[in-house]
Amino acid sequence: MTISILGIDIGKNSCSVVGVDDKGAVIVRRTMRRQTLILFVGKMPACIIAMEACCGAHHLGRLFEARGHEVRLMSPEYVRPYIKAQKNDDRDAEGIAEAASRPTMRFVDLKSAEQLDIQSLHRVRSRLVAQRTTLINQIRAILLERGLIFAAGRRKLEVALDVLPDDQEANLSPRMHQLIFDLRDEWKVLDTKIAALNAEFVSLARHNLAMRRLTTIPGIGVLNATALVAAIGDASSFKHARDLGAWLGLVPRQFTTGGKPRLLGITKRGNNYLRTLLVHGARAAMPVLSQSDTPVGQWLRALVSRGIHRNVAIVALANKLARIAWAILRKEQPYESTFGVTPA
């Protein structure tokens, strides 16, 4: 009996394994530790290894691929319909093997160690920024309870806190003064860590040709460029530019029945962090682009003239930037502002 597809349900310590033959019949069903799984797969003849694209899957995938196996990673939401009856690890592994055999299944490309490293840096930076925002909001709340209100904006609050010790009218007790100083020091530490990560992203973008090309696109900065390359590599997994926009959740959600199409808000599927970066980049670039005499500028002015809401136009521009980024990565050429742009 030869295993054609080996479905693996990955766990932190133990993994469930189901092997099926060419006809789809289950011939192996086992549960083993992670290290035992690596040794087990290493001794097997070359076959298809199917897993969900979850934490640790890319590391195992690279190990199995190095041993001559074909690795197929799938989104968990695409595997779920193939799980029969009650959910358990064995049925999950069986459903993974079944899903991997479908000719219309969409697979996730294996990420390199460098891509995973960049993604880890982005996740740490995102956490630090969230902590800084929480800290700033806490400082504002403490001061508001004492009747001290400051203008919106992080920089304005920094200036206000720097002169706070000299404010004789501040209704703060000595203990609250010390608490605000301690929070301000914590804020400075977070600023230092975030600035160090930003400098690292700048260095990465400077030494990577694909990232440098992406930064030539208006609205695509260092953060967007490094996050895009880390997530999609050379974009070869997307056949068309519109596929990338759909994967990022920047396209309308469809509810079509009885031949009557109905488009709703954007789907918000895929990578939430990437989508957020692209929308913010589009928001920052829209004032300049809408006044330029480029095809993108003409397209934006046409949207505004039709009465499209500004936020809708910004999301449409974010989708346009994603499609341009796909073309830049696939054609390996820098952005040309004079190149024709078809309506989205």
Coordinates of C-alpha atoms in Angstrom, one line a residue:
M1 CA 0.0 0.0 0.0
T2 CA 1.4 3.4 -1.1
I3 CA 0.4 6.6 0.5
S4 CA -0.6 9.2 -2.1
I5 CA -1.6 12.0 0.2
L6 CA -0.7 12.4 3.9
G7 CA -3.0 14.7 5.8
I8 CA -1.5 16.2 9.0
D9 CA -3.5 18.0 11.7
I10 CA -0.7 19.9 13.5
G11 CA -0.8 20.2 17.3
K12 CA 1.7 21.9 19.7
N13 CA 2.9 18.5 21.0
S14 CA 1.1 15.8 19.2
C15 CA -0.1 15.5 15.5
S16 CA -2.8 13.4 13.9
V17 CA -1.8 11.7 10.6
V18 CA -4.1 10.2 8.0
G19 CA -2.7 8.6 4.8
V20 CA -4.8 7.9 1.8
D21 CA -4.1 5.9 -1.4
D22 CA -4.8 6.9 -5.0
K23 CA -8.4 5.9 -4.6
G24 CA -8.9 8.1 -1.5
A25 CA -9.2 5.1 0.9
V26 CA -7.6 5.6 4.4
I27 CA -4.7 3.2 4.8
V28 CA -2.8 4.9 7.7
R29 CA -4.3 6.6 10.8
R30 CA -1.9 7.5 13.6
T31 CA -1.2 10.0 16.3
M32 CA 2.5 10.9 17.0
R33 CA 4.7 13.4 18.6
R34 CA 6.1 16.2 16.5
Q35 CA 9.7 14.9 16.3
T36 CA 8.4 11.4 15.6
L37 CA 6.3 12.9 12.7
I38 CA 9.4 14.4 11.2
L39 CA 11.3 11.1 11.3
F40 CA 8.2 9.2 10.0
V41 CA 7.8 11.5 7.0
G42 CA 11.6 11.5 6.3
K43 CA 11.5 7.7 5.8
M44 CA 8.4 7.8 3.5
P45 CA 8.5 7.7 -0.3
A46 CA 7.8 11.0 -1.9
C47 CA 4.1 11.9 -1.7
I48 CA 1.8 14.9 -1.1
I49 CA 1.9 16.3 2.4
A50 CA -1.2 18.3 3.2
M51 CA -1.6 20.7 6.2
E52 CA -3.5 23.7 7.3
A53 CA -1.7 27.0 7.0
C54 CA -1.3 27.6 10.7
C55 CA 1.4 28.3 13.2
G56 CA 4.4 26.0 12.6
A57 CA 3.1 24.7 9.2
H58 CA 5.7 26.7 7.1
H59 CA 8.6 25.3 9.2
L60 CA 7.4 21.7 8.9
G61 CA 6.6 22.3 5.2
R62 CA 10.2 23.4 4.5
L63 CA 11.5 20.3 6.3
F64 CA 9.2 18.0 4.3
E65 CA 9.9 19.7 1.0
A66 CA 13.7 19.3 1.6
R67 CA 13.0 15.5 1.8
G68 CA 11.4 15.4 -1.6
H69 CA 7.7 15.7 -0.7
E70 CA 5.2 18.0 -2.3
V71 CA 3.8 20.2 0.4
R72 CA 0.3 21.7 0.1
L73 CA -0.9 24.2 2.6
M74 CA -4.5 25.3 2.8
S75 CA -6.5 27.9 4.6
P76 CA -8.5 26.3 7.5
E77 CA -11.8 27.8 6.2
Y78 CA -11.4 25.8 3.0
V79 CA -10.7 22.6 4.9
R80 CA -13.7 22.9 7.2
P81 CA -16.4 21.7 4.7
Y82 CA -14.5 18.4 4.2
I83 CA -14.6 17.4 7.9
K84 CA -17.3 14.9 8.5
A85 CA -19.7 14.6 11.5
Q86 CA -18.1 15.3 14.9
K87 CA -14.8 17.2 15.1
N88 CA -11.7 15.5 16.4
D89 CA -8.1 15.4 15.4
D90 CA -8.4 12.3 13.3
R91 CA -11.3 13.6 11.3
D92 CA -9.5 16.9 10.9
A93 CA -6.5 15.1 9.4
E94 CA -8.8 13.1 7.1
G95 CA -10.6 16.2 6.0
I96 CA -7.2 17.9 5.2
A97 CA -6.2 14.9 3.0
E98 CA -9.6 15.0 1.3
A99 CA -9.4 18.8 0.7
A100 CA -5.8 18.5 -0.7
S101 CA -7.1 16.1 -3.4
R102 CA -9.6 18.6 -4.9
P103 CA -8.5 20.0 -8.2
T104 CA -10.1 23.4 -7.5
M105 CA -8.5 23.8 -4.0
R106 CA -6.5 27.0 -3.4
F107 CA -3.1 26.5 -1.8
V108 CA -0.8 28.7 0.2
D109 CA 2.8 29.1 -0.9
L110 CA 5.5 28.1 1.6
K111 CA 7.1 31.1 3.1
S112 CA 10.9 31.3 3.5
A113 CA 12.6 31.9 6.8
E114 CA 13.3 35.5 5.7
Q115 CA 9.7 36.2 5.0
L116 CA 8.6 34.8 8.4
D117 CA 11.3 36.9 10.1
I118 CA 10.0 40.1 8.5
Q119 CA 6.4 39.2 9.4
S120 CA 7.5 38.6 13.0
L121 CA 9.1 42.1 13.1
H122 CA 5.8 43.6 11.8
R123 CA 3.8 41.8 14.5
V124 CA 6.1 43.0 17.2
R125 CA 5.9 46.5 16.0
S126 CA 2.1 46.4 15.7
R127 CA 2.0 45.2 19.3
L128 CA 4.3 48.0 20.5
V129 CA 2.2 50.6 18.7
A130 CA -0.9 49.3 20.3
Q131 CA 0.7 49.4 23.7
R132 CA 1.8 53.0 23.1
T133 CA -1.7 54.0 22.1
T134 CA -3.1 52.3 25.2
L135 CA -0.6 54.1 27.4
I136 CA -1.4 57.5 25.8
N137 CA -5.1 57.0 26.3
Q138 CA -4.5 56.1 30.0
I139 CA -2.4 59.3 30.5
R140 CA -5.1 61.4 28.9
A141 CA -7.8 59.8 31.1
I142 CA -5.7 60.4 34.3
L143 CA -5.2 64.1 33.4
L144 CA -8.8 64.5 32.3
E145 CA -10.0 63.4 35.8
R146 CA -7.9 66.3 37.2
G147 CA -9.4 68.8 34.7
L148 CA -6.4 68.8 32.4
I149 CA -7.4 68.6 28.7
F150 CA -4.9 68.6 25.8
A151 CA -5.2 68.9 22.1
A152 CA -5.5 65.8 20.0
G153 CA -2.4 64.3 18.7
R154 CA 0.6 62.4 20.1
R155 CA 3.1 65.2 19.5
K156 CA 1.0 67.8 21.2
L157 CA 0.6 65.7 24.3
E158 CA 4.3 65.1 24.4
V159 CA 5.0 68.9 24.4
A160 CA 2.3 69.4 27.1
L161 CA 3.8 66.7 29.4
D162 CA 7.3 68.2 29.0
V163 CA 6.0 71.5 30.5
L164 CA 3.7 70.0 33.0
P165 CA 6.1 70.2 36.0
D166 CA 6.2 74.0 35.5
D167 CA 2.5 74.4 35.5
Q168 CA 1.5 75.8 38.9
E169 CA -2.2 75.5 38.1
A170 CA -2.1 71.8 37.5
N171 CA -4.3 70.1 40.0
L172 CA -2.1 67.1 40.5
S173 CA -0.9 65.6 43.8
P174 CA 2.8 64.7 44.1
R175 CA 1.9 61.1 43.7
M176 CA 0.1 61.7 40.4
H177 CA 3.0 63.9 39.2
Q178 CA 5.4 60.9 39.8
L179 CA 2.9 58.5 38.2
I180 CA 2.7 60.7 35.0
F181 CA 6.5 60.9 34.9
D182 CA 6.8 57.1 35.2
L183 CA 4.2 56.7 32.4
R184 CA 6.1 59.2 30.3
D185 CA 9.3 57.3 30.7
E186 CA 7.5 54.1 29.7
W187 CA 6.3 56.0 26.6
K188 CA 9.8 57.0 25.7
V189 CA 11.0 53.3 25.9
L190 CA 8.2 52.3 23.5
D191 CA 9.2 55.1 21.2
T192 CA 12.8 53.9 21.2
K193 CA 11.8 50.3 20.4
I194 CA 9.4 51.4 17.6
A195 CA 12.0 53.7 16.1
A196 CA 14.6 50.9 16.1
L197 CA 12.1 48.6 14.2
N198 CA 11.3 51.4 11.7
A199 CA 15.0 51.8 11.0
E200 CA 15.3 48.1 10.5
F201 CA 12.5 48.2 7.9
V202 CA 14.2 51.0 6.1
S203 CA 17.4 49.0 5.9
L204 CA 15.5 46.0 4.6
A205 CA 13.8 48.0 1.9
R206 CA 17.0 49.6 0.9
H207 CA 18.8 46.3 0.3
N208 CA 15.9 44.4 -1.3
L209 CA 15.2 45.2 -5.0
A210 CA 11.6 44.1 -4.9
M211 CA 10.9 46.3 -1.9
R212 CA 12.7 49.3 -3.5
R213 CA 10.4 48.9 -6.6
L214 CA 7.3 48.9 -4.4
T215 CA 8.3 52.1 -2.6
T216 CA 8.2 53.9 -6.0
I217 CA 4.4 53.5 -5.9
P218 CA 2.6 56.5 -4.4
G219 CA 1.0 55.4 -1.1
I220 CA 3.4 52.5 -0.6
G221 CA 6.0 53.2 2.0
V222 CA 8.6 51.1 3.7
L223 CA 6.1 49.4 6.0
N224 CA 3.8 48.5 3.1
A225 CA 6.6 47.3 0.9
T226 CA 8.2 45.0 3.5
A227 CA 4.9 43.6 4.6
L228 CA 3.8 42.9 1.0
V229 CA 7.0 41.1 0.1
A230 CA 6.9 39.1 3.4
A231 CA 3.3 38.1 2.8
I232 CA 3.2 37.3 -1.0
G233 CA 6.8 37.1 -2.1
D234 CA 6.9 37.7 -5.9
A235 CA 3.1 37.4 -6.1
S236 CA 3.4 34.3 -8.3
S237 CA 0.6 32.6 -6.3
F238 CA -1.9 35.1 -7.7
K239 CA -2.8 34.6 -11.4
H240 CA -4.3 38.0 -11.8
A241 CA -3.9 41.4 -10.1
R242 CA -7.6 41.3 -9.1
D243 CA -6.9 38.1 -7.2
L244 CA -4.6 39.9 -4.8
G245 CA -7.2 42.6 -4.2
A246 CA -9.8 39.9 -3.5
W247 CA -7.4 38.1 -1.1
L248 CA -6.8 41.3 0.8
G249 CA -10.6 41.8 1.2
L250 CA -10.6 45.1 -0.7
V251 CA -13.4 44.0 -3.1
P252 CA -17.2 44.3 -2.6
R253 CA -19.0 41.4 -0.9
Q254 CA -21.4 39.7 -3.3
F255 CA -24.8 38.4 -2.5
T256 CA -26.2 37.2 -5.8
T257 CA -29.2 35.0 -6.1
G258 CA -31.7 34.3 -8.8
G259 CA -29.5 36.1 -11.3
K260 CA -29.8 39.4 -9.4
P261 CA -26.4 40.7 -8.4
R262 CA -26.0 42.7 -5.3
L263 CA -22.8 44.2 -4.1
L264 CA -22.3 45.1 -0.4
G265 CA -19.4 46.4 1.6
I266 CA -15.9 45.1 1.2
T267 CA -15.3 41.5 2.3
K268 CA -12.5 42.3 4.8
R269 CA -11.1 38.8 4.2
G270 CA -7.4 37.8 4.2
N271 CA -4.6 39.7 5.9
N272 CA -6.1 42.4 8.1
Y273 CA -2.7 44.1 8.8
L274 CA -1.9 44.4 5.1
R275 CA -5.3 45.8 4.3
T276 CA -5.0 48.4 7.0
L277 CA -1.6 49.5 5.8
L278 CA -2.8 49.8 2.2
V279 CA -5.9 51.8 3.3
H280 CA -3.8 54.2 5.4
G281 CA -1.3 54.6 2.5
A282 CA -4.2 55.3 0.1
R283 CA -5.6 57.9 2.5
A284 CA -2.2 59.7 2.7
A285 CA -1.6 59.6 -1.0
M286 CA -5.1 60.5 -2.2
P287 CA -4.8 64.4 -1.9
V288 CA -1.6 64.4 -4.1
L289 CA -2.8 61.8 -6.5
S290 CA -6.2 63.4 -7.1
Q291 CA -4.5 66.6 -8.2
S292 CA -1.9 65.0 -10.4
D293 CA -2.3 64.7 -14.2
T294 CA -1.6 60.9 -14.2
P295 CA -4.0 58.2 -15.2
V296 CA -4.6 57.4 -11.5
G297 CA -5.3 61.0 -10.8
Q298 CA -7.8 61.2 -13.6
W299 CA -9.4 58.0 -12.4
L300 CA -9.7 59.4 -8.8
R301 CA -11.3 62.7 -10.1
A302 CA -13.8 60.6 -12.1
L303 CA -14.8 58.8 -8.9
V304 CA -15.3 62.0 -7.0
S305 CA -17.3 63.6 -9.9
R306 CA -19.7 60.7 -9.7
G307 CA -20.5 61.5 -6.1
I308 CA -18.6 58.6 -4.6
H309 CA -18.0 58.9 -0.9
R310 CA -14.4 59.8 0.1
N311 CA -13.9 56.7 2.2
V312 CA -15.2 54.5 -0.7
A313 CA -12.8 56.2 -3.0
I314 CA -9.9 55.6 -0.6
V315 CA -10.7 51.9 -0.4
A316 CA -10.9 51.7 -4.2
L317 CA -7.5 53.4 -4.4
A318 CA -6.1 50.9 -1.9
N319 CA -7.3 48.1 -4.1
K320 CA -5.7 49.9 -7.1
L321 CA -2.4 50.2 -5.2
A322 CA -2.5 46.4 -4.4
R323 CA -3.1 45.6 -8.1
I324 CA -0.2 47.9 -9.1
A325 CA 2.0 46.2 -6.5
W326 CA 1.1 42.9 -8.1
A327 CA 2.2 44.2 -11.5
I328 CA 5.5 45.6 -10.1
L329 CA 6.4 42.3 -8.4
R330 CA 5.4 40.1 -11.4
K331 CA 7.1 42.3 -14.1
E332 CA 10.0 43.3 -11.9
Q333 CA 9.9 46.9 -13.1
P334 CA 9.5 50.2 -11.2
Y335 CA 6.3 52.1 -11.1
E336 CA 5.5 54.4 -14.1
S337 CA 3.0 57.1 -13.3
T338 CA 2.2 57.7 -16.9
F339 CA 1.2 54.0 -17.5
G340 CA -2.5 53.6 -18.4
V341 CA -4.8 52.5 -15.7
T342 CA -8.1 50.7 -16.4
P343 CA -11.1 51.4 -14.2
A344 CA -11.5 49.1 -11.2

